[in-house]
PDB file of C-alpha atoms in Angstrom:
ATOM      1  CA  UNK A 106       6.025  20.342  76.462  1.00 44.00           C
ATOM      2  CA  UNK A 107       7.789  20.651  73.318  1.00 42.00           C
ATOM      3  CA  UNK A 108       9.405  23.188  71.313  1.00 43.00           C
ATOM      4  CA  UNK A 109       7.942  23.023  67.694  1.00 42.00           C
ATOM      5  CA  UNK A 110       8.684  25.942  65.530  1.00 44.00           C
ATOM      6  CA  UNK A 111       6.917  26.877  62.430  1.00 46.00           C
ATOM      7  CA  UNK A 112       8.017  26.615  58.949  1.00 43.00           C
ATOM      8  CA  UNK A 113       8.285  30.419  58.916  1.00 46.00           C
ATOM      9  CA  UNK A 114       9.947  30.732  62.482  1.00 43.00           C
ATOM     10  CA  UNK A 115      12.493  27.883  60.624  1.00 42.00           C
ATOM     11  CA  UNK A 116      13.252  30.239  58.004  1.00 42.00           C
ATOM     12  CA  UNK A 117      13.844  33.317  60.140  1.00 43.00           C
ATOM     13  CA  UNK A 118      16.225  31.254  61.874  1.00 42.00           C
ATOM     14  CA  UNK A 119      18.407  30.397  59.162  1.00 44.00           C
ATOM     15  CA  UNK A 120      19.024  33.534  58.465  1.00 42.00           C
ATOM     16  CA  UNK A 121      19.357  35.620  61.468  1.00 40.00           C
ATOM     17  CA  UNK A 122      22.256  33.830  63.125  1.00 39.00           C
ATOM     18  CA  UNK A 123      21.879  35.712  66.546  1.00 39.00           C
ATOM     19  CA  UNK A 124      19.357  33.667  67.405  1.00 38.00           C
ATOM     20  CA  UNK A 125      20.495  30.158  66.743  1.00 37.00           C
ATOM     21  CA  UNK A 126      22.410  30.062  70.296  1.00 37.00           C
ATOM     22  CA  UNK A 127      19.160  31.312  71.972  1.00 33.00           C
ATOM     23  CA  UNK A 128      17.028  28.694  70.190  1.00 32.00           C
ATOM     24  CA  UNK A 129      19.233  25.946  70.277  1.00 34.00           C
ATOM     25  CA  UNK A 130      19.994  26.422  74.171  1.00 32.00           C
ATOM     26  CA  UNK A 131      16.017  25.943  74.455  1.00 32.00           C
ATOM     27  CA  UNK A 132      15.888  23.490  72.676  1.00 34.00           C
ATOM     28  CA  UNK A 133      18.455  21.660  74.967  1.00 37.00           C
ATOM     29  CA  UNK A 134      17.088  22.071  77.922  1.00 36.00           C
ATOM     30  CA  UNK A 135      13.089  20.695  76.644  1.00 39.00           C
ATOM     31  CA  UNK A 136      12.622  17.011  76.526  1.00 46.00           C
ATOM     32  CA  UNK A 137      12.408  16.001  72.868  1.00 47.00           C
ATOM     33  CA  UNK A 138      10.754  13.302  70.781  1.00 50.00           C
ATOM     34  CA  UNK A 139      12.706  11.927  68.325  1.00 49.00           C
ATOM     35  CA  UNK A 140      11.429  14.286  66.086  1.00 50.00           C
ATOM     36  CA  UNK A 141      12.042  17.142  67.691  1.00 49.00           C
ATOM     37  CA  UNK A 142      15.732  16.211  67.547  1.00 50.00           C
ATOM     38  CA  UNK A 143      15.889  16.033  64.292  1.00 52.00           C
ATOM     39  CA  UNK A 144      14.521  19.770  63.752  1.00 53.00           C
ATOM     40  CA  UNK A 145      17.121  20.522  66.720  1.00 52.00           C
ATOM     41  CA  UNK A 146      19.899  18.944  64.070  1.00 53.00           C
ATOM     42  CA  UNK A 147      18.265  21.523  60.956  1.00 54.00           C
ATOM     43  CA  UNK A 148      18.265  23.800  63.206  1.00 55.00           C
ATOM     44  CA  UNK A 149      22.289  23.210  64.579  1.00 57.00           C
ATOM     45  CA  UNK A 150      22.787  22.706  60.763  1.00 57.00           C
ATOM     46  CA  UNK A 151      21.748  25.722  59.912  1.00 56.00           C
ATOM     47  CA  UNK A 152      24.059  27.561  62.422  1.00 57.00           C
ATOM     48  CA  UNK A 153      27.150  25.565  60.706  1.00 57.00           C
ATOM     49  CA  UNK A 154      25.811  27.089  56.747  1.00 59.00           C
ATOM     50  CA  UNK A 155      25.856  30.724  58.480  1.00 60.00           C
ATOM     51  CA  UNK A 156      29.076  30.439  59.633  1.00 61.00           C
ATOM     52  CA  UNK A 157      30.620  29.112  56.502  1.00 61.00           C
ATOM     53  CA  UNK A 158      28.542  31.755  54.704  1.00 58.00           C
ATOM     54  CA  UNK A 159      30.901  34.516  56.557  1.00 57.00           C
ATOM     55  CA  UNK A 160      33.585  33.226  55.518  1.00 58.00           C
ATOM     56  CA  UNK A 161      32.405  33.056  52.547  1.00 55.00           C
ATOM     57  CA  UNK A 162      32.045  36.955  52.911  1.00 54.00           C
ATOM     58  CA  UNK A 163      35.205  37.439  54.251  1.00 54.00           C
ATOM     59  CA  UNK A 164      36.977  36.065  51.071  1.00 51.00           C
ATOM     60  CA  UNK A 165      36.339  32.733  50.845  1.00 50.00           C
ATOM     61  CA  UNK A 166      35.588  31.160  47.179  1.00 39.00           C
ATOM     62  CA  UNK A 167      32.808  28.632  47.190  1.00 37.00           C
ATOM     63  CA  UNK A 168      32.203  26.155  45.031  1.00 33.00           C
ATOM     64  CA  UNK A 169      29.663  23.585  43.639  1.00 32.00           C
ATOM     65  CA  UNK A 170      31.546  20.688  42.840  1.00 34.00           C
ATOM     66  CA  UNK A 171      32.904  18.416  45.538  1.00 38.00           C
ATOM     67  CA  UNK A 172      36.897  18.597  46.067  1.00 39.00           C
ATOM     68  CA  UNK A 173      37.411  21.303  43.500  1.00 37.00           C
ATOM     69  CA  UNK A 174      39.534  23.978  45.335  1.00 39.00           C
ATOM     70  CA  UNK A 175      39.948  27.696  43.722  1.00 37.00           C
ATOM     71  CA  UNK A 176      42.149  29.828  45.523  1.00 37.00           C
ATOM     72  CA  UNK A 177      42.190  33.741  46.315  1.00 38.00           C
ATOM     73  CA  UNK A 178      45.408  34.941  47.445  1.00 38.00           C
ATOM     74  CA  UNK A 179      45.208  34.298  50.744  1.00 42.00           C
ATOM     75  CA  UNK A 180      43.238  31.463  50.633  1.00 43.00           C
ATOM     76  CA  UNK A 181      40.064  29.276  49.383  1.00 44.00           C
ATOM     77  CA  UNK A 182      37.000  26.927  50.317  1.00 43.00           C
ATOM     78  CA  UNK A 183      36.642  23.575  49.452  1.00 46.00           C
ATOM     79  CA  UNK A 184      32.597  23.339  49.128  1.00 42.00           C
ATOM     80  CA  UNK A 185      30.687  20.035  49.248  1.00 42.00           C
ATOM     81  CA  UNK A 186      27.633  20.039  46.979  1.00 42.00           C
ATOM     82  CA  UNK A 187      23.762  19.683  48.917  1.00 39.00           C
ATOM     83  CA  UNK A 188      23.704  15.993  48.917  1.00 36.00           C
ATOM     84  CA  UNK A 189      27.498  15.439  50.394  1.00 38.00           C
ATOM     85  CA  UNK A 190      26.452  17.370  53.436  1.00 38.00           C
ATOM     86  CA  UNK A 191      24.663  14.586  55.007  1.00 38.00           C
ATOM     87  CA  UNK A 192      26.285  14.327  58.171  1.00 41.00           C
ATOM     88  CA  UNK A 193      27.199  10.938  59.705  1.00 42.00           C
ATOM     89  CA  UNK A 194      24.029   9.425  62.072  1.00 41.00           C
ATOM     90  CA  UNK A 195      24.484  11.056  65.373  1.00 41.00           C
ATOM     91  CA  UNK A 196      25.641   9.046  68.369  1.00 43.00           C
ATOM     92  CA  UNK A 197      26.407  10.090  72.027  1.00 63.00           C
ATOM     93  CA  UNK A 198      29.401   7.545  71.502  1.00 87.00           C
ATOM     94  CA  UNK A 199      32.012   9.176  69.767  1.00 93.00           C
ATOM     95  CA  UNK A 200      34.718   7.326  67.454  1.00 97.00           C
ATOM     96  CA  UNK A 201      37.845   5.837  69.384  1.00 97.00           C
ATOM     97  CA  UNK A 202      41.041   4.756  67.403  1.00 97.00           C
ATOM     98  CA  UNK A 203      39.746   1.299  66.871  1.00 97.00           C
ATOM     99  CA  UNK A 204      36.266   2.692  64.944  1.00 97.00           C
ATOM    100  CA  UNK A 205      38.167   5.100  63.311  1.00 98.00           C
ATOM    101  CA  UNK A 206      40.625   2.669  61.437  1.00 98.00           C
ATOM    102  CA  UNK A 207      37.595   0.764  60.116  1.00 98.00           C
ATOM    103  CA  UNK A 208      36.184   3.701  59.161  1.00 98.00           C
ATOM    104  CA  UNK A 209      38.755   4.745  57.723  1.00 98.00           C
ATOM    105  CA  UNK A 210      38.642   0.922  55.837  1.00 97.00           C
ATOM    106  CA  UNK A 211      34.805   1.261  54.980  1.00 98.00           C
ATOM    107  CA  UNK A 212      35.691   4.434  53.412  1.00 97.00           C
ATOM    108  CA  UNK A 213      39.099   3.069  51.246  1.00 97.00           C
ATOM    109  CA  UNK A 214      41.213   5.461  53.032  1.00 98.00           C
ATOM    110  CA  UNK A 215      44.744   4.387  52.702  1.00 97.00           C
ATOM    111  CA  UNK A 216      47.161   5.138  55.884  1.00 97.00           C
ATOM    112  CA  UNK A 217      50.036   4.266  57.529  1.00 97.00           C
ATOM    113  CA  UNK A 218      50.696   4.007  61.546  1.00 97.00           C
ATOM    114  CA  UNK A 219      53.748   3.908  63.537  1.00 95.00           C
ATOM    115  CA  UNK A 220      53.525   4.000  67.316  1.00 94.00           C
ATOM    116  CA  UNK A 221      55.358   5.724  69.545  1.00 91.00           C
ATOM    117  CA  UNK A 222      55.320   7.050  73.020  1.00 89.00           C
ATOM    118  CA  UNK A 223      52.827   9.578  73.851  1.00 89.00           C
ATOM    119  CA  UNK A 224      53.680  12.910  72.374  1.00 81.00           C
ATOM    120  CA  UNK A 225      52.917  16.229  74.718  1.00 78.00           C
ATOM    121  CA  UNK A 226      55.662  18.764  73.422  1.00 75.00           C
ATOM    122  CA  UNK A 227      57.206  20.131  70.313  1.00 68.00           C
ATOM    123  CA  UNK A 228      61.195  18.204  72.068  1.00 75.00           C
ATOM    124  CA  UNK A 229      59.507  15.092  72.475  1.00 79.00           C
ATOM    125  CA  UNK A 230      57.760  15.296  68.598  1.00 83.00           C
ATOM    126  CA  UNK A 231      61.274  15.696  67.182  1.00 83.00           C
ATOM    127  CA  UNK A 232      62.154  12.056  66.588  1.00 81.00           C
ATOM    128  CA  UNK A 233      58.903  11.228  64.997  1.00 87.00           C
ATOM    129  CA  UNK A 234      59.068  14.407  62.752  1.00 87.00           C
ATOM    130  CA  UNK A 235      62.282  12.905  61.781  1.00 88.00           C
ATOM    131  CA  UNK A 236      62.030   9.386  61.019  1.00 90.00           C
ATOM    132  CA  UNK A 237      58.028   9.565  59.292  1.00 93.00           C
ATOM    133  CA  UNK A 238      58.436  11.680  56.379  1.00 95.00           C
ATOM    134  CA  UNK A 239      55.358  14.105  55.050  1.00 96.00           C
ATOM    135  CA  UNK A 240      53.833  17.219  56.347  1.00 96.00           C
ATOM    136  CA  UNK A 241      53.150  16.995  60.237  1.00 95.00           C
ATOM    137  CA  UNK A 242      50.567  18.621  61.920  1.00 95.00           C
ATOM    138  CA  UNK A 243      49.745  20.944  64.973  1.00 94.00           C
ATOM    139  CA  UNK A 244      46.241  21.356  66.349  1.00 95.00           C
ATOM    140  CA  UNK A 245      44.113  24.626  67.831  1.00 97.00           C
ATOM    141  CA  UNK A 246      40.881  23.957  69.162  1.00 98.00           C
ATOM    142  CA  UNK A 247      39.446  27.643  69.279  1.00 98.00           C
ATOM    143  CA  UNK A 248      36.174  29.342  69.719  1.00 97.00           C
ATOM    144  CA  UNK A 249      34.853  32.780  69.424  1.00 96.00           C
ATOM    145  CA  UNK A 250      33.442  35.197  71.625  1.00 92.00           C
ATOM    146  CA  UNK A 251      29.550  33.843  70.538  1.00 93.00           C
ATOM    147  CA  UNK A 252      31.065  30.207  71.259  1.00 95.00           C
ATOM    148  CA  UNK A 253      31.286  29.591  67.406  1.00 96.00           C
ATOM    149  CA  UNK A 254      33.598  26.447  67.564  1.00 97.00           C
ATOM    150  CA  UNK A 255      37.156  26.068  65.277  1.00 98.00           C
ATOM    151  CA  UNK A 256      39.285  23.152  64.573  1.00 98.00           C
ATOM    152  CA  UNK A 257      42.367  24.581  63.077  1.00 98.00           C
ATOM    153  CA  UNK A 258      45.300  22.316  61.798  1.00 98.00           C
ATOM    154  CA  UNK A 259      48.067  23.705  60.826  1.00 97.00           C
ATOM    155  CA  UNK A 260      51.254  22.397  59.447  1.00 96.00           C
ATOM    156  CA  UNK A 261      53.686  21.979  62.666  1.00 92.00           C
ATOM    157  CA  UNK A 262      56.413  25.222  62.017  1.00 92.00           C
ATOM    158  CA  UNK A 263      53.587  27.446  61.170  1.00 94.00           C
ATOM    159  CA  UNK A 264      52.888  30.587  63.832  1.00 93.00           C
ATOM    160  CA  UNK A 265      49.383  31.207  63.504  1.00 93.00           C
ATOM    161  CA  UNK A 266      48.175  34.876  64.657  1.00 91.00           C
ATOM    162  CA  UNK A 267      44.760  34.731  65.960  1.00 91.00           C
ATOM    163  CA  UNK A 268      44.501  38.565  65.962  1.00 91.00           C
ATOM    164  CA  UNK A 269      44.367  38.159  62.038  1.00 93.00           C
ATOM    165  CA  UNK A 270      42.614  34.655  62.117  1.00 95.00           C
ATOM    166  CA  UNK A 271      39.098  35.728  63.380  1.00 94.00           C
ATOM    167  CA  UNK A 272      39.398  38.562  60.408  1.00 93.00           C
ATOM    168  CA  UNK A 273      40.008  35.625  58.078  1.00 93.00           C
ATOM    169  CA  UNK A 274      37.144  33.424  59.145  1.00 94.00           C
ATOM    170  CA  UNK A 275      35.034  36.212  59.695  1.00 93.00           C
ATOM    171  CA  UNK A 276      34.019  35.238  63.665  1.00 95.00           C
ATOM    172  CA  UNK A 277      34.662  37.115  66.805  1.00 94.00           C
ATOM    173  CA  UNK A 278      37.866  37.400  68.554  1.00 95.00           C
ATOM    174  CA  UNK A 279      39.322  33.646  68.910  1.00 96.00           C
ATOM    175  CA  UNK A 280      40.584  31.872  72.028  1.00 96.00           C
ATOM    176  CA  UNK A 281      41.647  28.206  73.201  1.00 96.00           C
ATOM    177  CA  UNK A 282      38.477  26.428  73.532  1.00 97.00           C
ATOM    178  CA  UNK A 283      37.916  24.457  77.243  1.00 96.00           C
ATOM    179  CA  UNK A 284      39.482  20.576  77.254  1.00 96.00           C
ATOM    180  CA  UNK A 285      35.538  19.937  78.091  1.00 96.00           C
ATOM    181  CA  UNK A 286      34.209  21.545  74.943  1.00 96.00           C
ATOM    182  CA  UNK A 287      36.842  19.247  73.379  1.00 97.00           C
ATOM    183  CA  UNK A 288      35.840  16.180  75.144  1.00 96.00           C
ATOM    184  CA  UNK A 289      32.656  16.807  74.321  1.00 95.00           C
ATOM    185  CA  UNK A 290      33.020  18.168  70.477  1.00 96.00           C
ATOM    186  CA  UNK A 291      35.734  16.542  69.359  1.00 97.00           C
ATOM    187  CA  UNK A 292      35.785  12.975  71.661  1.00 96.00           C
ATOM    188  CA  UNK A 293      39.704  13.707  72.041  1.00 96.00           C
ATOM    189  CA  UNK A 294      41.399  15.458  75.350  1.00 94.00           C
ATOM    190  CA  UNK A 295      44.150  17.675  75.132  1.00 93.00           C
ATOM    191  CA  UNK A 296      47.442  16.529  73.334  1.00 91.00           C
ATOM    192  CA  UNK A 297      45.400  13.906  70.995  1.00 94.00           C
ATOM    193  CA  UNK A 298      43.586  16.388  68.975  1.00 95.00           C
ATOM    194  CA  UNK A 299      43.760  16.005  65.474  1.00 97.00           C
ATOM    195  CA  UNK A 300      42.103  16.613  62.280  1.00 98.00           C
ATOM    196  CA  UNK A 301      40.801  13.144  62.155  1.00 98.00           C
ATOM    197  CA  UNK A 302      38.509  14.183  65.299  1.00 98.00           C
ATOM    198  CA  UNK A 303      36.331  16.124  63.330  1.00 98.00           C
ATOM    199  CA  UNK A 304      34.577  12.590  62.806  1.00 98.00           C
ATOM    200  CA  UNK A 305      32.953  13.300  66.034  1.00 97.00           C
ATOM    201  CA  UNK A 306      31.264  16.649  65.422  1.00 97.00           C
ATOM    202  CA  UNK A 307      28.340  15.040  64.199  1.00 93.00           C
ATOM    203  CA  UNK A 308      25.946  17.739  65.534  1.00 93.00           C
ATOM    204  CA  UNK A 309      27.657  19.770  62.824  1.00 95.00           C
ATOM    205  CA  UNK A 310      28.789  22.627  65.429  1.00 96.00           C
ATOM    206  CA  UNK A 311      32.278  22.698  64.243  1.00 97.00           C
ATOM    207  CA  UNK A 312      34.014  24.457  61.450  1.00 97.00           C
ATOM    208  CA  UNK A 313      37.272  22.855  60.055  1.00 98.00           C
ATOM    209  CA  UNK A 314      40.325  24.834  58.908  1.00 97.00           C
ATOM    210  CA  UNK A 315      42.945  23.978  57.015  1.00 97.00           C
ATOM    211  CA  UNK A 316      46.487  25.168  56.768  1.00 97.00           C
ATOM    212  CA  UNK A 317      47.356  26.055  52.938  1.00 96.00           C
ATOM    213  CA  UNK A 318      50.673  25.200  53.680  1.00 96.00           C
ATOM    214  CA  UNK A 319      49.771  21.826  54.151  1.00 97.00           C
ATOM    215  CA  UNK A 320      48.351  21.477  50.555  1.00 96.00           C
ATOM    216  CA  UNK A 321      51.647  21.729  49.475  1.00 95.00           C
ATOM    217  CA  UNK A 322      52.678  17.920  50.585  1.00 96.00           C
ATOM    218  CA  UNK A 323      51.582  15.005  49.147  1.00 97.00           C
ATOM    219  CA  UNK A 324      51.323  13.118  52.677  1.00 98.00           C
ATOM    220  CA  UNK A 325      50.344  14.332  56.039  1.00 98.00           C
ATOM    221  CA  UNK A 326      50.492  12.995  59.415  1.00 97.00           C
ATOM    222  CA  UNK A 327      48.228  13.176  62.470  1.00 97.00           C
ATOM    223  CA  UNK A 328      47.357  11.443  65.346  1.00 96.00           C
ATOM    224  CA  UNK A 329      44.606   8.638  64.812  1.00 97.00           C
ATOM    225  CA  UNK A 330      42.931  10.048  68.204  1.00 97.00           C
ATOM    226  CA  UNK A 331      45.262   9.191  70.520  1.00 95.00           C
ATOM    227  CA  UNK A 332      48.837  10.621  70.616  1.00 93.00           C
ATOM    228  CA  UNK A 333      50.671   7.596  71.098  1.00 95.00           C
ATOM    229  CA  UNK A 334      50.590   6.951  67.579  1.00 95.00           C
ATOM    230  CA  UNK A 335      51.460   8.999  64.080  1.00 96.00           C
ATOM    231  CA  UNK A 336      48.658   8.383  61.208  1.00 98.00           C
ATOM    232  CA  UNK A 337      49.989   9.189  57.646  1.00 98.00           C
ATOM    233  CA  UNK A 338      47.999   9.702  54.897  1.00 98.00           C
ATOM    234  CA  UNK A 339      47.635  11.185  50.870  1.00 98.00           C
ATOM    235  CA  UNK A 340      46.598  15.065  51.445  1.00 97.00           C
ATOM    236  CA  UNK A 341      43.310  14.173  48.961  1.00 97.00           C
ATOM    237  CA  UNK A 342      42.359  11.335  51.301  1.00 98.00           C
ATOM    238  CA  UNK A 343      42.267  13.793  54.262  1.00 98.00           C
ATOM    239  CA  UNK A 344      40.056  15.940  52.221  1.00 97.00           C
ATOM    240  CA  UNK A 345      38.128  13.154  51.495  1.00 97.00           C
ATOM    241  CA  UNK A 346      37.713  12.075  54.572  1.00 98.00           C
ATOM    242  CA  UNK A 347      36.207  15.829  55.669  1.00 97.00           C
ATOM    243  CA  UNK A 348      33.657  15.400  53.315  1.00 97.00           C
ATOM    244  CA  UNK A 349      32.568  11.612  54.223  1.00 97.00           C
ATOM    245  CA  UNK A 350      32.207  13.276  57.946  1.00 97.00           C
ATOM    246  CA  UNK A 351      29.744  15.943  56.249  1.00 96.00           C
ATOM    247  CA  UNK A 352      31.625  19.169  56.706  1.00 96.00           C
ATOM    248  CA  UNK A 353      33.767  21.501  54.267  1.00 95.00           C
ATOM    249  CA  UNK A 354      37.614  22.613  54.626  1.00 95.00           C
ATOM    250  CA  UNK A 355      38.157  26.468  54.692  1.00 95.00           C
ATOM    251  CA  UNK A 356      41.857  26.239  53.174  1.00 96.00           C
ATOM    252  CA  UNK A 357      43.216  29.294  55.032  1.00 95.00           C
ATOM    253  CA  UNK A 358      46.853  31.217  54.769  1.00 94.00           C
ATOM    254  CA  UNK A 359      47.195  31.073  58.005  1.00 93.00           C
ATOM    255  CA  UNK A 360      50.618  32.499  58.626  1.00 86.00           C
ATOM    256  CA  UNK A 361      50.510  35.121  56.557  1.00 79.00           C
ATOM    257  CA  UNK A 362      49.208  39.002  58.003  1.00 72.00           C
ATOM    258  CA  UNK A 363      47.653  40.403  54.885  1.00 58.00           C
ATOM    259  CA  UNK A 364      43.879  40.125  55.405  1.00 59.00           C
ATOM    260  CA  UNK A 365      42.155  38.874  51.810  1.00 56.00           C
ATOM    261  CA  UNK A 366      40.938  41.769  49.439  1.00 52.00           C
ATOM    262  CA  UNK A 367      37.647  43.005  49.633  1.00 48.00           C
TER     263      UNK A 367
END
């Protein structure tokens, strides 16, 4: 039998955000016509507008127009308006480095590749960091204690203090997320994870973060979901390309202590 909640049950549920989870996990577990996946998605979507509504609380300026960015001094939100926050079509088969590129075609995204040998440690990133010039990138896939999900990428010498971070975002206390929530989340295992996976949260049940350091370079480099090759591209393309996948950038100090004022 299927779970079909009314239009004012809908409502309550976008805005009481402790019971999304409790919904949603209901919801999983009932076969579903196809329509009753697609309230499952509002539903899921709903969960991702609370949690950039927090932030939002915790500092964050939002805006209406899409790619405009206005800072606070700590840092800023880059907003998409209603109609850019179509996500992509969901799919159980998530993007590989071969769909990405032509995605990444489709969508006139410039970039660069140079391959190397797979890259596990900060000694064996060296050389590349080296010989590809631009900003290069670190990854933290986190969640909080209500399994709120984080992809974090930060620029590669910055030490990011998630005692502060979860202030920031406004979320419960972070941690490392499990290499299954990644595999399933993200479509990446541990070592590949990049930016560019947020492509494959197209249930919408990830939040993206964004260094601030990083908007200082012109070009930045990531892994095209596998880390046996180095992706370069402009810093407004990668912002572009977090829009095309339907989700916003919370541009975050991330190094930096000082909590953002009241």
């Amino acid at each position: 039998m299927g779970f079909e909640p009314t239009t004012p049950t809908l409502a309550r549920l976008c805005s009481t955000p402790e019971l999304h989870p409790l919904v949603l996990t209901a919801l999983a577990t009932l076969p579903m016509s196809a329509g009753e996946r697609s309230m499952q998605h509002d539903l899921e979507f709903c969960n991702h507008l609370m949690r950039m509504a927090a932030m939002k609380r915790n500092g964050l300026a939002l805006t209406g127009q899409t790619g405009h960015l206005r800072a606070t001094p700590h840092l800023c939100f880059l907003a998409l308006p209603p109609s850019d926050f179509a996500p992509l079509t969901q799919t159980r088969n998530p993007y590989d480095r071969a769909r990405l590129m032509q995605q990444l075609e489709d969508w006139s995204i410039l970039s660069t590749t140079v391959e190397h040998e797979p890259l596990f440690t900060v000694q064996q990133s060296t050389a590349v960091h080296r010989d590809v010039p631009g900003a290069h990138t670190k990854n933290l896939f986190l969640k909080d204690k209500k399994g709120n999900l984080f992809l974090v990428t930060a620029e590669h010498g910055t030490q990011v203090n998630l005692k502060v971070l979860h202030k920031k975002l406004g979320c419960g206390r972070l941690s490392f997320a499990s290499a299954d929530l990644m595999q399933a989340h993200l479509g990446v295992t541990p070592g590949s994870v990049t930016a560019l996976a947020i492509i494959n949260d197209s249930d919408m049940q990830v939040s993206f973060v964004l260094d601030q350091r990083l908007m200082d370079s012109e070009t930045i480099n990531v892994h095209p979901l596998e880390n046996t090759a180095t992706l370069s591209l402009a810093r407004d393309d990668l912002l572009a390309f977090v829009e095309k996948t339907g989700h916003g950038a919370a541009v975050v100090d991330l190094e930096s202590d000082m909590l953002p004022e009241a």
